[in-house]
Coordinates of C-alpha atoms in Angstrom, one line a residue:
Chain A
X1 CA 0.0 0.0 0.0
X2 CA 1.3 3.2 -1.0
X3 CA 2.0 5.6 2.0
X4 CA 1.1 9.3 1.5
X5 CA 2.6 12.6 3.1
X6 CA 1.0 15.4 3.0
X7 CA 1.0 19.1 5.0
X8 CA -1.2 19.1 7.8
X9 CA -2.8 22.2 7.7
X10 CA -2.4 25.3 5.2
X11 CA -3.4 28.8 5.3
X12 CA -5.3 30.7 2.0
X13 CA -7.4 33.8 1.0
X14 CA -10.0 34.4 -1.0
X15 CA -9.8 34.6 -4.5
X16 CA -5.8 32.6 -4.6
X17 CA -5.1 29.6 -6.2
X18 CA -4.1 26.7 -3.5
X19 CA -1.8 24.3 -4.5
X20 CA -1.5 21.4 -2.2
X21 CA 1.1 18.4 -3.1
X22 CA 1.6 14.9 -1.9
X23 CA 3.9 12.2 -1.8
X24 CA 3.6 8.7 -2.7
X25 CA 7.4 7.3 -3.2
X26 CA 6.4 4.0 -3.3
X27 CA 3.2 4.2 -5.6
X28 CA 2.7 1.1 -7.5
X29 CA 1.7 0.7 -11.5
X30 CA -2.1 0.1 -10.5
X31 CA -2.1 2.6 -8.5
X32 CA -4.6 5.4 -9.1
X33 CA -4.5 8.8 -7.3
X34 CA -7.8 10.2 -6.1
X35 CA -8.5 13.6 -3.8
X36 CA -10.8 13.7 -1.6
X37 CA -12.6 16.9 0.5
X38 CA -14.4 16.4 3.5
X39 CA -16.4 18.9 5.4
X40 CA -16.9 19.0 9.2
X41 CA -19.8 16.4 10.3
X42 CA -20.1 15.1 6.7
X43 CA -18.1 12.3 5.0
X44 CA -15.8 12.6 2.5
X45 CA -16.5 13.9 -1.4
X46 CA -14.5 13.3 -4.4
X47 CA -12.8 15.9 -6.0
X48 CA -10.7 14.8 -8.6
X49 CA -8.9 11.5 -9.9
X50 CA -5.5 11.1 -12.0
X51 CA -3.2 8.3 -13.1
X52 CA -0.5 10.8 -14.9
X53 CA 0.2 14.3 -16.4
X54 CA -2.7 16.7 -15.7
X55 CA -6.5 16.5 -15.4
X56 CA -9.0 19.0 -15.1
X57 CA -12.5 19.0 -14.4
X58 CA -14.7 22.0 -13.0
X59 CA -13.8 22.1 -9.7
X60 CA -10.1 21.4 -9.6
X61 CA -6.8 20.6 -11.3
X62 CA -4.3 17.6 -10.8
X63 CA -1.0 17.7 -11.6
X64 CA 0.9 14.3 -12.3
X65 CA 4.6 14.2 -12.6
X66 CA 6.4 11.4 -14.9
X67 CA 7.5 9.4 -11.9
X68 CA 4.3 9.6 -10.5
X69 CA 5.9 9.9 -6.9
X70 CA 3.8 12.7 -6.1
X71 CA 0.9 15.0 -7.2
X72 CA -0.5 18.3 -6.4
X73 CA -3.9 19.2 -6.3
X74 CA -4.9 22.8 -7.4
X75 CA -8.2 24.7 -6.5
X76 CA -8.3 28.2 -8.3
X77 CA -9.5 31.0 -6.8
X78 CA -10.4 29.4 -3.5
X79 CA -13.4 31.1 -1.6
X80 CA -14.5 30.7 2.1
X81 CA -16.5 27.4 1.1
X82 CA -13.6 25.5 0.5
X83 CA -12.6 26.2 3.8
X84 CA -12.0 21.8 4.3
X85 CA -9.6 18.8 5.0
X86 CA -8.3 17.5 1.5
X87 CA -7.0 14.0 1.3
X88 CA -4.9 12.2 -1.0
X89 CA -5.3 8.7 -1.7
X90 CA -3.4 6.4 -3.6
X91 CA -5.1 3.0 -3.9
X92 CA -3.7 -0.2 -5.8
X93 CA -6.1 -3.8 -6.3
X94 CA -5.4 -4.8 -2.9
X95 CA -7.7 -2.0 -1.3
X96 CA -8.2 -4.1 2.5
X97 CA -5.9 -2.1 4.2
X98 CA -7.0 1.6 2.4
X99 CA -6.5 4.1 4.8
X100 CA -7.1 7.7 3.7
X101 CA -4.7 9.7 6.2
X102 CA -5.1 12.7 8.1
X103 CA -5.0 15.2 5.5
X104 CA -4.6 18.8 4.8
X105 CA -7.0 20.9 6.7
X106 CA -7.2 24.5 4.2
X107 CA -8.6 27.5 6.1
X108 CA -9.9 30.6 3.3
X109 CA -9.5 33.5 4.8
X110 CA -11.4 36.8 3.9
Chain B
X1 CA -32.6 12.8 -3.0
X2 CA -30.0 11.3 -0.4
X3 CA -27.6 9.2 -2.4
X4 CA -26.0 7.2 0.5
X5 CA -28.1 7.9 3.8
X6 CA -27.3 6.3 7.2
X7 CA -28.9 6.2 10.6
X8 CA -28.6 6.8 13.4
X9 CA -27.1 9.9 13.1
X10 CA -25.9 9.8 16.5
X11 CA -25.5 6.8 18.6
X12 CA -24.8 6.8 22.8
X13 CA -24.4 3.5 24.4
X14 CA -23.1 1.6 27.2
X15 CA -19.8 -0.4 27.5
X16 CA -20.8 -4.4 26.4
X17 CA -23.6 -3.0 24.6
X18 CA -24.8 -4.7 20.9
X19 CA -25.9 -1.9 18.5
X20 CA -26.5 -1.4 14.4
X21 CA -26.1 1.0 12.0
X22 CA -27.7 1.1 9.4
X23 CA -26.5 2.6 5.6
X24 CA -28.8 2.6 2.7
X25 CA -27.9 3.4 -1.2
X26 CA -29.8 4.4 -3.9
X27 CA -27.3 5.2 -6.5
X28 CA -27.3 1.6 -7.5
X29 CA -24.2 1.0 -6.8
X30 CA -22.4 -2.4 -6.8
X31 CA -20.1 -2.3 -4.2
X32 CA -20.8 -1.1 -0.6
X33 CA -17.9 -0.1 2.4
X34 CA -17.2 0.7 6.0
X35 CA -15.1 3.1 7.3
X36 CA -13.8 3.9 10.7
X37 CA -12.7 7.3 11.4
X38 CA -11.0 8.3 14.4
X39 CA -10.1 11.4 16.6
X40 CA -6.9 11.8 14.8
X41 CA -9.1 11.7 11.5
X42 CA -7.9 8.6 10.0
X43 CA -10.3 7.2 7.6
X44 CA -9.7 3.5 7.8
X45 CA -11.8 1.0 5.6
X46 CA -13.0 -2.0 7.9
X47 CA -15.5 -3.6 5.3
X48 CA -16.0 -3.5 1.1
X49 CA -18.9 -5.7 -0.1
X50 CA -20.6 -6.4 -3.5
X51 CA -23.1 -9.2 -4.3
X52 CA -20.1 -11.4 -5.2
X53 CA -17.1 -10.8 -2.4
X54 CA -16.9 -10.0 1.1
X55 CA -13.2 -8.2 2.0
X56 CA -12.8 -8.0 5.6
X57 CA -10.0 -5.7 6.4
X58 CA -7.9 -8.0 8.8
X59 CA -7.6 -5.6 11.1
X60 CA -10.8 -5.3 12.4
X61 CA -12.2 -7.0 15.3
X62 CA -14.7 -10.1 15.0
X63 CA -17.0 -8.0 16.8
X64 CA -18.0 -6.2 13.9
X65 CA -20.0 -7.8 11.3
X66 CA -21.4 -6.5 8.3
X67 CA -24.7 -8.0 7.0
X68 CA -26.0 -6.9 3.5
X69 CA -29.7 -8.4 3.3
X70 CA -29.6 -6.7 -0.6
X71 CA -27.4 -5.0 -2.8
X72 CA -28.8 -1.3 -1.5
X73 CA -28.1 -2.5 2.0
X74 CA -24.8 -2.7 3.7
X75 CA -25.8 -2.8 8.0
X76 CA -23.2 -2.9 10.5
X77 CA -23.4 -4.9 13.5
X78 CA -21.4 -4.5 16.9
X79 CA -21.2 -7.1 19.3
X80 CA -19.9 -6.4 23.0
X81 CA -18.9 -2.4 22.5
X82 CA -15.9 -1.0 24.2
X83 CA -14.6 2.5 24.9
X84 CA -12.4 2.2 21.7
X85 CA -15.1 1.9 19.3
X86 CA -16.1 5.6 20.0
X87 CA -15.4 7.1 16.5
X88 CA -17.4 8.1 13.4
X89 CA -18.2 5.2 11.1
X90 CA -19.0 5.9 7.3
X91 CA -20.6 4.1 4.8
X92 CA -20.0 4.5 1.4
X93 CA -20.4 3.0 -2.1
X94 CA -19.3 2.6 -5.5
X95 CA -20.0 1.4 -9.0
X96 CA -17.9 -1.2 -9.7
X97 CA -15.6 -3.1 -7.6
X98 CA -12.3 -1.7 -8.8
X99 CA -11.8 0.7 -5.6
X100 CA -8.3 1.8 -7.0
X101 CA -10.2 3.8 -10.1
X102 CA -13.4 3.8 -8.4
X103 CA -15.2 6.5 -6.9
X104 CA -16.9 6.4 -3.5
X105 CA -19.7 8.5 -2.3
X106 CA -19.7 8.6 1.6
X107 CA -22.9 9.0 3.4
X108 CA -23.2 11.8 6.7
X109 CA -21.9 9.8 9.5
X110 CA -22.7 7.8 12.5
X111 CA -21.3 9.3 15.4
X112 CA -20.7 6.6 18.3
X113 CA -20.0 7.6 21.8
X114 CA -19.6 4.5 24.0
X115 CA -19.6 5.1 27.6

C-alpha cells in the first residue's frame, strides 16, 4: 500500500489559487490517485482522480509528474467554502488495508 | 434525494452494549464499504462488499460484522462495544468493484460515543 505525506494544515485567501502536493514514493503501476474533501460532520467527497500528467474538471486541477511519486492538487480561486480537509489517496487492487490519512485541513480567509 | 443515507445519526451507548447501523444506497451502486474514522481523523476502511465478495480488512475485530440483506443494504453490527469503538463510522459505495479507479460516495456519518 502506498503511504502518503501530506501538510497538515495550510493557510489561503480568497480569490488565490491553492496548490497542495503529496507524496507517494512507493506508488505502484495500478495505482490510481484520487483527492478527496471532506467537510466537518459530513463524510468525504470526491474531487478529482489522476493516473499521470494533468487533469482538469470544474472544480479542480491535478498535476501528475512522470515518476508519478507525487501529485498536487490545485483549486483556483479558493473562496470561504472551501474552507475543508483534502485528502490524497493512492489505492492499488489490494484495497483491504485503504486508509485515507489525516489530511490537509485548508482555512480561506477573507 | 440522499444518495448514501445512514442512521442513526448519533448513537450513545453503554460499555458491552450490541448496536446497528444502518446505511442505505440508492445510486445503485455495486459495491458497498465501511469506514472507521478516528479522533486523529484517520479514515480507515473495515469492510467493502458487493453481491459477489466480502473483504474484511484484517484488522478489524470479530466483533464487527457487516450483514448486507440486498445490494442497496450494507448494516453494521457490533457485538460487546468498548470504549475504543467511540469514532465516526461511514458508509460509502461505489460502481464497480475496482476501488483503486473507483469513486466512492460517503454518506453523513454515524457518530458513536460508548460510555
Amino acid at each position: 500500500l502506498a503511504k502518503t505525506t501530506q501538510p497538515i494544515s495550510m493557510d489561503s485567501y480568497e480569490g488565490q489559487e491553492v496548490n497542495i502536493t503529496c507524496s507517494h514514493n512507493n506508488i505502484a503501476t495500478n495505482d490510481y490517485i484520487t483527492w478527496y474533501q471532506q467537510f466537518p460532520s459530513q463524510g468525504p467527497r470526491f474531487i478529482i482522480q489522476g493516473y499521470k500528467t494533468k487533469v482538469t474538471n470544474e472544480v479542480a486541477s491535478l498535476f501528475i509528474p512522470a515518476d508519478r511519486k507525487s501529485s498536487t492538487l490545485s483549486l483556483p480561486r479558493v473562496s470561504l467554502s472551501d474552507t475543508a480537509v483534502y485528502y490524497c489517496l493512492v489505492v492499488g487492487r489490494g484495497y483491504n488495508k485503504l486508509i485515507f490519512g489525516a489530511g490537509t485541513r485548508l482555512a480561506v480567509h477573507p | 434525494d440522499t444518495a448514501v443515507s445512514q442512521t442513526p445519526k448519533y448513537l450513545v451507548t453503554q460499555m458491552g452494549n450490541d448496536k446497528s447501523i444502518k446505511c442505505e444506497q440508492n445510486l445503485g451502486h455495486d459495491t458497498m464499504y465501511w469506514y472507521k474514522q478516528d479522533s486523529k481523523k484517520f479514515l480507515k476502511i473495515m469492510f467493502s462488499y458487493n453481491n459477489k465478495e466480502l473483504i474484511i480488512n484484517e484488522t478489524v475485530p470479530n466483533r464487527f460484522s457487516p450483514k448486507s440483506p440486498d445490494k442497496a443494504h450494507l448494516n453494521l453490527h457490533i457485538n460487546s462495544l468498548e470504549l475504543g469503538d467511540s469514532a465516526v463510522y461511514f458508509c460509502a459505495s461505489s460502481q464497480g468493484a475496482s476501488v483503486n479507479q473507483e469513486t466512492q460516495y460517503f454518506g453523513p456519518g454515524t457518530r458513536l460515543l460508548v460510555l
